[in-house]
Coordinates of C-alpha atoms in Angstrom, one line a residue:
X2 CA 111.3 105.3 76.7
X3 CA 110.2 103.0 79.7
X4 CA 109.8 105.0 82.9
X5 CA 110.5 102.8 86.0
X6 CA 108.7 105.4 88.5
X7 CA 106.0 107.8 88.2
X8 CA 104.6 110.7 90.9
X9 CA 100.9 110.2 91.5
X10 CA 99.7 113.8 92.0
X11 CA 96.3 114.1 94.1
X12 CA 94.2 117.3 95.1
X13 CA 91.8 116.7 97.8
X14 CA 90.0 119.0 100.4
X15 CA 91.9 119.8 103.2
X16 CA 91.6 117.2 106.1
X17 CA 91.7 114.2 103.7
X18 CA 95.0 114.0 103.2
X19 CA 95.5 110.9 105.3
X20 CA 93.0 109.1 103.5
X21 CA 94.8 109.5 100.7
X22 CA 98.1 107.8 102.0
X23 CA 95.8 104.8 103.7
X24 CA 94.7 103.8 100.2
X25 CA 97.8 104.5 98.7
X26 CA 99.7 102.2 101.1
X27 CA 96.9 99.9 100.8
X28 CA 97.8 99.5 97.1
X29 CA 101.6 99.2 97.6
X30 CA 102.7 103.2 98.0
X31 CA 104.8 103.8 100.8
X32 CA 104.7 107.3 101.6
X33 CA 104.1 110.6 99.9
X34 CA 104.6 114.5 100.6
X35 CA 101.6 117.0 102.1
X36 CA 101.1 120.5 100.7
X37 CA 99.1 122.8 101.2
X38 CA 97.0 124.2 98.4
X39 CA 94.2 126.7 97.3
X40 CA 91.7 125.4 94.0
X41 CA 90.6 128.3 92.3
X42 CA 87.9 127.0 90.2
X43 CA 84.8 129.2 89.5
X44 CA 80.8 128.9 90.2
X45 CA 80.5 127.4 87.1
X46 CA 82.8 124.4 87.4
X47 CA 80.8 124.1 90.3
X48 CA 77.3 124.0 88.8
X49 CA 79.2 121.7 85.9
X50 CA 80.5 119.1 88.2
X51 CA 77.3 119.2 90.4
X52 CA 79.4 119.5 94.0
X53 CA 80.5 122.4 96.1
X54 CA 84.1 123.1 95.8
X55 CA 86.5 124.0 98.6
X56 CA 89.5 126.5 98.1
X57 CA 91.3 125.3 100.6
X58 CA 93.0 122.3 99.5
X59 CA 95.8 119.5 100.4
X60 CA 98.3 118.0 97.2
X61 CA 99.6 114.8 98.1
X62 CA 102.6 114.0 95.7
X63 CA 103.6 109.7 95.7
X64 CA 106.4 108.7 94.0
X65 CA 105.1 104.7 92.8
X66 CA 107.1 102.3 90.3
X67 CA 105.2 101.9 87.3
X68 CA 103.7 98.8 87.9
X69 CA 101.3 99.5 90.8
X70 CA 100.5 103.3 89.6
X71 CA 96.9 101.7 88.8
X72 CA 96.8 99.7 91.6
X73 CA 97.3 102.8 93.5
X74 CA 94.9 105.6 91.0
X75 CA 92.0 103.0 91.6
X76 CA 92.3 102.8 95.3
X77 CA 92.4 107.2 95.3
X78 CA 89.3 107.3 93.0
X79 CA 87.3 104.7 95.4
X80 CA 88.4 106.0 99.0
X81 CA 88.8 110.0 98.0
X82 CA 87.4 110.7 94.7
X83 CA 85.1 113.3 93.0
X84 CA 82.1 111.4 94.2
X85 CA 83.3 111.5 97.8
X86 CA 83.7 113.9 100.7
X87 CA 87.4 114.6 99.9
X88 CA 86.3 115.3 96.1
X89 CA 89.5 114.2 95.2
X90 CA 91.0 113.8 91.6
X91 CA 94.4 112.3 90.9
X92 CA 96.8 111.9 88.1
X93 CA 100.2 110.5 87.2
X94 CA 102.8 111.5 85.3
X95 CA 106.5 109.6 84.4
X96 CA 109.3 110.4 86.6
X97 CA 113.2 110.3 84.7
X98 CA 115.4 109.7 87.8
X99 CA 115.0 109.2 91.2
X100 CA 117.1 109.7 93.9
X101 CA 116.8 109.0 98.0
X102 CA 114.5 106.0 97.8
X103 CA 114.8 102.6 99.0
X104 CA 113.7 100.0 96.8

């Protein structure tokens, strides 16, 4: 089965949530959802990953058609990921049915 839509999930520390829809959009997104969030990872992940990790955290959920969803994951990973100040990871997943947008 061919998905036509997928939801980009991305964590980030709170604050960077609008970086996270500036590269979106600057990949072809065009708009997402703001939660608010709390990472419970331990001292270990910590010393594992080398960084210092935040609890407070903001999910940023973009619904993308298939086709840019790479576009979009390499634009997250260079402005807001692991290796920045956000510390932000990002994944996708397939999306059935959608409802509400405008293509």
């Amino acid at each position: 089965m061919e998905f036509a839509h997928e939801v980009i999930i991305c964590i980030v520390n709170t604050g960077f949530s609008d970086a996270v829809m500036d590269a979106a959009k600057s990949a072809g997104a065009r708009g997402g959802t703001v939660m608010s969030a709390r990472g419970t990872a331990d001292k270990e992940a910590e010393k594992f990953f080398n960084i210092s990790i935040q609890p407070e955290k903001e999910l940023v959920m973009i619904i993308v058609k298939t086709e840019i969803r790479d576009a979009v994951l390499h634009a997250l990973y260079k402005a807001v990921g692991i290796g920045t100040p956000a510390q932000g990871i990002a994944f996708a997943m397939p999306v059935d049915a959608v409802v509400g947008l405008k293509e």
